[in-house]
Structure formats: structure tokens, C-alpha cells
Tab-separated table of C-alpha atoms (C1' of nucleotides) in Angstrom:
chain	number	residue	atom	x	y	z
A	19	MET	CA	138.305	105.004	108.984
A	20	SER	CA	137.476	102.030	111.242
A	21	GLU	CA	134.662	100.454	109.369
A	22	GLN	CA	131.786	101.989	111.294
A	23	GLN	CA	129.443	99.095	110.190
A	24	GLN	CA	126.751	99.397	112.647
A	25	GLU	CA	126.371	95.619	113.582
A	26	GLN	CA	122.354	95.492	113.078
A	27	ARG	CA	121.367	94.819	116.640
A	28	PRO	CA	119.396	91.925	116.436
A	29	ASP	CA	116.751	93.330	118.460
A	30	LEU	CA	115.735	95.854	115.857
A	31	PRO	CA	114.123	93.368	113.691
A	32	LEU	CA	114.447	95.781	110.295
A	33	ASP	CA	110.919	95.325	109.688
A	34	VAL	CA	109.468	96.817	106.434
A	35	PHE	CA	106.081	97.365	107.852
A	36	ALA	CA	107.532	99.720	110.648
A	37	ALA	CA	107.264	103.294	109.608
A	38	PHE	CA	110.455	104.379	111.396
A	39	CYS	CA	112.656	101.366	110.395
A	40	PRO	CA	115.529	102.119	107.886
A	41	SER	CA	114.513	98.833	105.871
A	42	ARG	CA	110.951	100.680	105.205
A	43	GLU	CA	112.961	103.613	103.938
A	44	VAL	CA	114.946	101.137	101.447
A	45	PHE	CA	111.577	99.403	100.394
A	46	ALA	CA	109.797	102.829	99.830
A	47	GLU	CA	112.715	104.012	97.672
A	48	LEU	CA	112.566	100.733	95.632
A	49	ALA	CA	108.901	100.209	95.239
A	50	ASP	CA	108.376	102.383	92.691
A	51	LYS	CA	107.582	101.993	88.827
A	52	TRP	CA	110.646	102.944	87.295
A	53	SER	CA	113.065	101.600	89.766
A	54	LEU	CA	111.588	98.386	89.334
A	55	LEU	CA	110.960	98.407	85.502
A	56	ILE	CA	114.915	99.423	85.314
A	57	LEU	CA	116.039	96.682	87.575
A	58	ALA	CA	113.819	94.097	85.539
A	59	SER	CA	115.108	95.491	82.280
A	60	LEU	CA	118.723	95.379	83.267
A	61	HIS	CA	118.054	91.839	84.366
A	62	ARG	CA	116.518	90.706	81.142
A	63	LEU	CA	118.751	92.564	78.647
A	64	GLY	CA	121.992	93.119	80.603
A	65	GLU	CA	124.224	96.097	80.696
A	66	GLN	CA	122.626	98.924	78.857
A	67	ARG	CA	123.711	102.756	78.153
A	68	PHE	CA	121.470	105.443	78.996
A	69	SER	CA	119.779	105.658	75.769
A	70	GLU	CA	119.084	102.048	75.322
A	71	LEU	CA	117.733	101.962	79.025
A	72	GLN	CA	115.268	104.866	77.967
A	73	ARG	CA	114.073	102.838	75.042
A	74	SER	CA	113.921	99.497	76.802
A	75	VAL	CA	111.976	101.038	79.608
A	76	SER	CA	109.740	102.785	77.350
A	77	GLY	CA	107.837	106.045	78.556
A	78	VAL	CA	110.380	107.193	81.343
A	79	SER	CA	111.816	110.525	80.882
A	80	ARG	CA	115.476	111.411	80.819
A	81	LYS	CA	114.827	113.132	84.063
A	82	MET	CA	113.343	110.072	86.038
A	83	LEU	CA	115.765	107.636	84.463
A	84	THR	CA	118.526	109.731	85.811
A	85	GLN	CA	117.232	109.946	89.072
A	86	SER	CA	116.053	106.303	89.461
A	87	VAL	CA	119.559	105.038	88.270
A	88	ARG	CA	121.451	107.391	90.463
A	89	THR	CA	119.588	106.053	93.554
A	90	LEU	CA	120.000	102.338	92.437
A	91	GLU	CA	123.621	103.357	91.982
A	92	ARG	CA	123.974	104.777	95.385
A	93	ASP	CA	122.239	101.999	96.942
A	94	GLY	CA	124.895	99.678	95.648
A	95	LEU	CA	122.412	97.746	93.177
A	96	VAL	CA	123.590	99.089	89.802
A	97	LEU	CA	126.999	99.893	88.448
A	98	ARG	CA	127.410	103.085	86.296
A	99	THR	CA	130.612	103.058	84.231
A	100	VAL	CA	131.501	106.167	82.130
A	101	HIS	CA	133.427	105.866	79.019
A	102	PRO	CA	135.103	109.131	78.508
A	103	GLU	CA	134.680	108.861	74.892
A	104	VAL	CA	133.232	111.555	72.712
A	105	PRO	CA	130.227	111.351	72.396
A	106	PRO	CA	130.193	110.184	75.858
A	107	ARG	CA	128.907	106.569	76.711
A	108	VAL	CA	127.750	105.389	79.984
A	109	VAL	CA	126.698	101.881	80.708
A	110	TYR	CA	124.520	100.494	83.489
A	111	GLY	CA	124.792	97.208	84.831
A	112	LEU	CA	123.511	95.204	87.778
A	113	LEU	CA	125.951	94.615	90.575
A	114	PRO	CA	125.267	91.205	92.526
A	115	LEU	CA	123.169	92.960	95.328
A	116	GLY	CA	120.748	94.219	92.617
A	117	ARG	CA	120.888	91.019	90.692
A	118	GLY	CA	119.325	89.177	93.704
A	119	LEU	CA	116.443	91.729	94.021
A	120	ALA	CA	116.028	91.797	90.100
A	121	GLU	CA	115.242	88.313	90.331
A	122	ARG	CA	112.641	88.601	92.567
A	123	VAL	CA	111.046	91.810	90.626
A	124	VAL	CA	110.928	90.119	87.271
A	125	THR	CA	108.552	87.527	89.117
A	126	ILE	CA	106.380	90.327	89.866
A	127	GLY	CA	106.702	91.350	86.184
A	128	ASP	CA	105.869	88.017	85.097
A	129	TRP	CA	103.137	87.729	87.145
A	130	VAL	CA	101.579	91.062	85.825
A	131	GLU	CA	101.944	90.035	82.143
A	132	ALA	CA	100.429	86.784	82.984
A	133	ASN	CA	97.566	87.973	85.060
A	134	SER	CA	96.686	91.181	83.734
A	135	PRO	CA	93.786	89.936	81.650
A	136	ALA	CA	92.264	88.690	84.944
A	137	VAL	CA	92.866	92.278	86.406
A	138	ILE	CA	91.470	94.045	83.728
A	139	ALA	CA	88.435	91.811	83.678
A	140	ALA	CA	87.560	92.457	87.446
A	141	ARG	CA	87.990	96.007	86.915
A	142	ALA	CA	85.302	95.849	84.247
A	143	GLY	CA	83.305	93.911	86.390
A	144	PHE	CA	83.686	96.240	89.453
A	145	ASP	CA	82.952	99.443	87.436
A	146	GLU	CA	79.970	97.843	85.774
A	147	GLY	CA	78.472	96.844	89.117
A	148	ARG	CA	79.159	100.344	90.411
A	149	GLY	CA	77.805	101.900	87.072
A	150	THR	CA	74.715	99.749	87.189
A	151	ALA	CA	74.154	100.420	90.899
A	152	CYS	CA	74.206	104.143	90.209
A	153	GLU	CA	72.156	103.999	87.108
A	154	VAL	CA	69.225	101.881	88.848
A	155	ALA	CA	69.422	104.406	91.765
B	33	MET	CA	76.120	87.822	78.686
B	34	SER	CA	78.458	86.230	76.487
B	35	GLU	CA	81.776	86.217	78.596
B	36	GLN	CA	83.378	89.140	76.768
B	37	GLN	CA	86.654	87.725	77.774
B	38	GLN	CA	88.962	89.154	75.072
B	39	GLU	CA	91.080	86.254	74.235
B	40	GLN	CA	94.151	88.212	74.325
B	41	ARG	CA	95.958	88.281	71.030
B	42	PRO	CA	99.169	86.459	71.007
B	43	ASP	CA	100.697	89.023	68.919
B	44	LEU	CA	100.126	91.612	71.442
B	45	PRO	CA	102.585	90.167	73.955
B	46	LEU	CA	101.252	92.107	77.112
B	47	ASP	CA	104.799	93.737	77.980
B	48	VAL	CA	105.248	95.756	81.027
B	49	PHE	CA	108.285	97.462	79.391
B	50	ALA	CA	105.843	98.910	76.839
B	51	ALA	CA	104.495	102.367	77.465
B	52	PHE	CA	101.063	101.647	76.112
B	53	CYS	CA	100.507	98.201	76.922
B	54	PRO	CA	97.458	97.418	79.445
B	55	SER	CA	99.761	95.280	81.551
B	56	ARG	CA	101.964	98.253	82.034
B	57	GLU	CA	99.111	100.182	83.714
B	58	VAL	CA	98.535	97.577	86.017
B	59	PHE	CA	102.151	97.226	86.635
B	60	ALA	CA	102.323	100.978	87.374
B	61	GLU	CA	99.388	100.948	89.744
B	62	LEU	CA	100.551	98.012	91.581
B	63	ALA	CA	104.243	99.208	91.855
B	64	ASP	CA	103.853	101.559	94.816
B	65	LYS	CA	104.765	101.650	98.383
B	66	TRP	CA	101.376	101.295	99.875
B	67	SER	CA	99.740	98.639	97.460
B	68	LEU	CA	102.878	96.384	97.999
B	69	LEU	CA	102.876	96.795	101.781
B	70	ILE	CA	99.244	96.336	101.879
B	71	LEU	CA	99.475	93.004	99.981
B	72	ALA	CA	102.298	91.803	102.002
B	73	SER	CA	100.417	92.508	105.112
B	74	LEU	CA	97.462	90.979	104.311
B	75	HIS	CA	99.391	87.772	103.253
B	76	ARG	CA	101.426	87.897	106.672
B	77	LEU	CA	98.331	88.507	108.829
B	78	GLY	CA	95.402	87.424	107.111
B	79	GLU	CA	92.096	89.125	106.979
B	80	GLN	CA	92.277	92.476	108.734
B	81	ARG	CA	89.650	95.420	109.343
B	82	PHE	CA	90.496	98.837	108.122
B	83	SER	CA	92.034	100.242	111.512
B	84	GLU	CA	94.111	97.033	111.857
B	85	LEU	CA	95.320	97.486	108.463
B	86	GLN	CA	96.216	100.987	109.280
B	87	ARG	CA	98.034	99.700	112.250
B	88	SER	CA	99.790	96.955	110.434
B	89	VAL	CA	101.173	98.849	107.498
B	90	SER	CA	102.413	101.796	109.588
B	91	GLY	CA	102.833	105.180	108.471
B	92	VAL	CA	99.965	105.103	105.814
B	93	SER	CA	97.245	107.674	106.144
B	94	ARG	CA	93.771	106.705	106.000
B	95	LYS	CA	93.098	108.649	102.569
B	96	MET	CA	96.159	106.589	100.783
B	97	LEU	CA	95.057	103.162	102.641
B	98	THR	CA	91.299	103.858	101.342
B	99	GLN	CA	92.520	104.799	97.870
B	100	SER	CA	94.989	101.700	97.651
B	101	VAL	CA	92.693	99.154	99.183
B	102	ARG	CA	89.905	100.336	96.671
B	103	THR	CA	92.097	99.986	93.691
B	104	LEU	CA	93.189	96.635	94.803
B	105	GLU	CA	89.290	95.600	95.244
B	106	ARG	CA	88.653	96.742	91.952
B	107	ASP	CA	91.595	94.809	90.482
B	108	GLY	CA	90.298	91.756	92.126
B	109	LEU	CA	93.140	91.115	94.336
B	110	VAL	CA	91.294	91.917	97.560
B	111	LEU	CA	87.718	91.546	98.900
B	112	ARG	CA	86.119	93.972	101.070
B	113	THR	CA	83.602	92.872	103.271
B	114	VAL	CA	81.485	95.430	105.032
B	115	HIS	CA	79.612	94.021	108.319
B	116	PRO	CA	76.737	96.657	108.813
B	117	GLU	CA	77.041	96.710	112.259
B	118	VAL	CA	77.322	99.607	114.716
B	119	PRO	CA	80.319	101.024	114.941
B	120	PRO	CA	80.805	99.472	111.197
B	121	ARG	CA	83.066	96.670	110.574
B	122	VAL	CA	84.819	96.449	107.363
B	123	VAL	CA	87.178	93.538	106.609
B	124	TYR	CA	89.840	93.225	103.761
B	125	GLY	CA	91.158	89.792	102.641
B	126	LEU	CA	93.092	88.573	99.679
B	127	LEU	CA	91.248	86.755	96.985
B	128	PRO	CA	92.853	83.833	95.171
B	129	LEU	CA	94.375	86.415	92.320
B	130	GLY	CA	95.914	88.681	95.023
B	131	ARG	CA	97.404	85.921	97.051
B	132	GLY	CA	99.533	84.755	94.099
B	133	LEU	CA	100.969	88.323	93.747
B	134	ALA	CA	101.332	88.612	97.421
B	135	GLU	CA	103.784	85.852	97.706
B	136	ARG	CA	105.933	87.366	95.260
B	137	VAL	CA	105.826	90.744	97.074
B	138	VAL	CA	106.843	89.208	100.218
B	139	THR	CA	109.733	87.698	98.912
B	140	ILE	CA	110.614	91.545	98.045
B	141	GLY	CA	109.937	92.452	101.623
B	142	ASP	CA	112.182	89.609	102.839
B	143	TRP	CA	114.903	90.660	100.626
B	144	VAL	CA	114.947	94.186	101.680
B	145	GLU	CA	114.852	93.346	105.152
B	146	ALA	CA	117.684	91.015	104.608
B	147	ASN	CA	119.743	93.458	102.433
B	148	SER	CA	118.906	96.865	103.528
B	149	PRO	CA	122.060	96.898	106.030
B	150	ALA	CA	124.197	96.306	102.600
B	151	VAL	CA	122.309	98.794	100.744
B	152	ILE	CA	122.869	101.410	103.557
B	153	ALA	CA	126.414	100.620	103.710
B	154	ALA	CA	126.546	101.277	99.868
B	155	ARG	CA	125.058	104.376	100.483
B	156	ALA	CA	127.265	105.809	103.066
B	157	GLY	CA	130.289	104.603	100.714
B	158	PHE	CA	128.687	106.350	97.700
B	159	ASP	CA	127.895	109.649	99.864
B	160	GLU	CA	131.368	109.421	101.517
B	161	GLY	CA	132.968	109.198	98.069
B	162	ARG	CA	130.994	112.073	96.691
B	163	GLY	CA	131.662	114.196	99.873
B	164	THR	CA	135.161	113.697	99.939
B	165	ALA	CA	135.516	114.491	96.305
B	166	CYS	CA	133.704	117.636	96.970
B	167	GLU	CA	135.603	118.555	100.087
B	168	VAL	CA	138.973	118.078	98.145
B	169	ALA	CA	137.815	120.020	94.945
C	280	DC	C1'	67.363	113.499	126.856
C	281	DT	C1'	71.993	115.693	125.598
C	282	DG	C1'	76.069	114.997	123.973
C	283	DC	C1'	80.304	112.559	123.299
C	284	DC	C1'	82.387	108.060	121.666
C	285	DC	C1'	83.257	104.781	118.077
C	286	DT	C1'	84.603	103.198	112.950
C	287	DG	C1'	85.394	103.881	108.162
C	288	DG	C1'	85.584	106.563	105.710
C	289	DT	C1'	85.235	111.559	102.413
C	290	DA	C1'	86.206	116.928	101.134
C	291	DA	C1'	89.158	120.572	101.066
C	292	DC	C1'	93.678	122.363	101.186
C	293	DC	C1'	98.829	122.372	100.827
C	294	DA	C1'	103.590	120.699	99.796
C	295	DA	C1'	106.389	117.436	97.393
C	296	DT	C1'	106.700	115.154	93.265
C	297	DA	C1'	106.339	113.657	88.448
C	298	DG	C1'	106.443	115.020	83.688
C	299	DA	C1'	107.376	118.039	79.183
C	300	DG	C1'	110.713	120.580	77.134
C	301	DA	C1'	114.370	123.723	76.489
C	302	DC	C1'	119.393	124.460	77.342
C	303	DT	C1'	124.558	122.433	78.117
C	304	DT	C1'	128.825	120.668	76.917
C	305	DG	C1'	132.755	119.154	73.783
C	306	DG	C1'	134.262	116.913	70.180
C	307	DT	C1'	133.286	115.511	65.291
C	308	DC	C1'	131.317	115.387	60.661
C	309	DT	C1'	129.799	118.129	56.353
D	57	DA	C1'	130.951	127.450	60.312
D	58	DG	C1'	127.107	124.938	61.623
D	59	DA	C1'	124.498	120.916	62.942
D	60	DC	C1'	124.844	117.105	65.510
D	61	DC	C1'	125.360	113.412	68.508
D	62	DA	C1'	125.161	111.599	74.078
D	63	DA	C1'	123.942	112.419	78.609
D	64	DG	C1'	122.317	115.006	81.480
D	65	DT	C1'	120.429	119.278	83.882
D	66	DC	C1'	117.217	123.285	84.527
D	67	DT	C1'	112.684	125.261	84.590
D	68	DC	C1'	108.062	125.276	84.801
D	69	DT	C1'	103.415	123.043	85.251
D	70	DA	C1'	100.294	119.099	86.436
D	71	DT	C1'	99.456	115.610	89.435
D	72	DT	C1'	100.000	113.395	93.418
D	73	DG	C1'	100.858	112.490	98.644
D	74	DG	C1'	99.869	113.875	103.159
D	75	DT	C1'	97.223	116.134	106.901
D	76	DT	C1'	93.508	118.265	109.032
D	77	DA	C1'	88.353	118.633	109.419
D	78	DC	C1'	84.250	116.839	108.951
D	79	DC	C1'	80.159	113.071	108.516
D	80	DA	C1'	76.814	109.270	109.692
D	81	DG	C1'	74.469	106.819	113.171
D	82	DG	C1'	73.913	104.112	117.089
D	83	DG	C1'	75.791	103.169	122.193
D	84	DC	C1'	76.065	104.709	126.497
D	85	DA	C1'	77.471	108.032	130.446
D	86	DG	C1'	75.684	111.356	132.971
DNA sequence: CTGCCCTGGTAACCAATAGAGACTTGGTCT
DNA sequence: AGACCAAGTCTCTATTGGTTACCAGGGCAG
């Protein structure tokens, strides 16, 4: 009882750069491939069931999908709704909290799609330089 | 010779959600804790040498810092400058390409710092619900 | 002159984690 | 009866992250 909401001390600045800070833990949990792609996919396509999500985030294994989506649910970003039918139907959707994050995540997805040619070109240059240097030596 | 910039076929839409797409590879490489924190830190604090970066991104090991920063350099996001002094001084800074991404990354860092209390509260609620259910059963 | 310090790494080793694939549950369709 | 969904879960292996020890090579204290 008694909402034990720890009124976060303003003297503890919640800094993602601090290893010990709770916000770092949150950041570390979210900053992975699958979590970000799931958020972005839910943002783009809206509510999806498990298998739809697995298709839309192509390449994710059932295990990792379950795990990531569980974490997102636990963190209050995603709502998991079980329709007790047969066969079972489980639908995942963004909660308001998750939507705020997802909006920012999609900007990163967009950046990557827009700039991956440049990145790949840079890689080619880097590897070529390295390679040449090695060959010459 | 002949800038081999592959004019990316508009029929290959560069989709981060596609497992096979090059942009997915780029995304997967960048979407990790350390890479994102390094980009954000370089954006916030500007150029930093290796040890400064290790301090500002607290918790990162030398190995992971080296590895991540090498990848970012290879991808054309970060510039690594070696000053051949003694003791050696190596400075890392954002390139224009990296700056564009870093700007978006910091918005995620800001979101996490602003919303981690809500996330942590959601977790508490989730775990409590689970816990109670288990206890009751 | 000897030896220890400094930075920016690298190599080796070990624990944790991601991925691949079989198994589960239970109702329905053939 | 047997196969077949969906949404997981379990197990086993490959990869990865983290920790420690070590290196170069000049400065400088003794």
C-alpha cells in the first residue's frame, strides 16, 4: 500500500552516463537491436500479434522476441493482451510511455536508412586504406 | 578511380526491418549500449581522448571502448586522431555524418533520463502483480 | 644507469548471452 | 485418430562481453 513512489531526489541527476545510475540500467536494457526494432515496428504498423511481430521484425528468433517484448511490457512501454481463444491470440501494442520513446527510435531508423550508403562507403574506404597499407608493407 | 558509389536502387528500399538488408546490418552494429553512449558523449562534451571517453562513458571497459570506437571510425562517424607524442595522445571527435546520428541519439538519452522513474515504477507494479499472483497460487 | 610511470592499446581467458531447433498445450479440422 | 495451428518454453551450442595481464617507448626519480 502507500504508493512508495520514491520522489527522485533532484540531487541525483539521473545520468545515463553514470554506470551506477538507474537510468543507465534502463538505457542499457533498451539499447539493443531487437528492443529498438520492436518499438519501431509497433510504431509503424500499430498493434501486432506475436507472429506478425516476428514477421515484421525479420530475423528475430521466437526466444528473443518473447524476451524483449516481456521486458518492454514490464517497463510499461508495451501492452500485451491475451485473447483466450483457440488457437491463442496475443496482441502487442504501444502504451503512451512507449510511444514517446518509439517516436525517437524511428528517427534513428530513418537516419540509418538514409545514411547507410554513406556508412557503407566509409567502411569500404577504411578497409581499402587498411588493406592497401598492409599490402604495401 | 571512378567513384563506385552504387546508386542505391530505389527498388531496394533499404529497410532496417529486413534481415538481409545492408541497412539492417548498420543498424544492428550501432544499436548497442556502448556505441550509442559514445556517440552521445562525444556530442555532449566534444572531442575527447581515449581515457577521457572511458571516464565520461562510465563503466565501459578498454576493450569495448576500443572496439566500439574502431567500428564508429570505420563507419565514418568518428574521427580518430593520433598525436605521436609521448605518452601517446589519441583524440576522438564526431564527423559530420556522426553528428547527425548523435543528435538523434541524445534525444533518446534525454527521454530515458526523463522517463526512467516511470519505467521503474512500471517495473515495480509488474513485479508486484506477478509476485502477488505467485504468492496467492 | 636502472627501473618504474604514463597512455593507448592488444591477447588470453572465462562467464554470460544470443541463436537454432525440438518439445508443449489444448482445442479444432479432416 | 492424427495432424495442425499459435505462442511460447527448454536445451544445447556459438558468439560475445568483461577482466586481467601484458606491451611499447620515452620521461624522470633515485
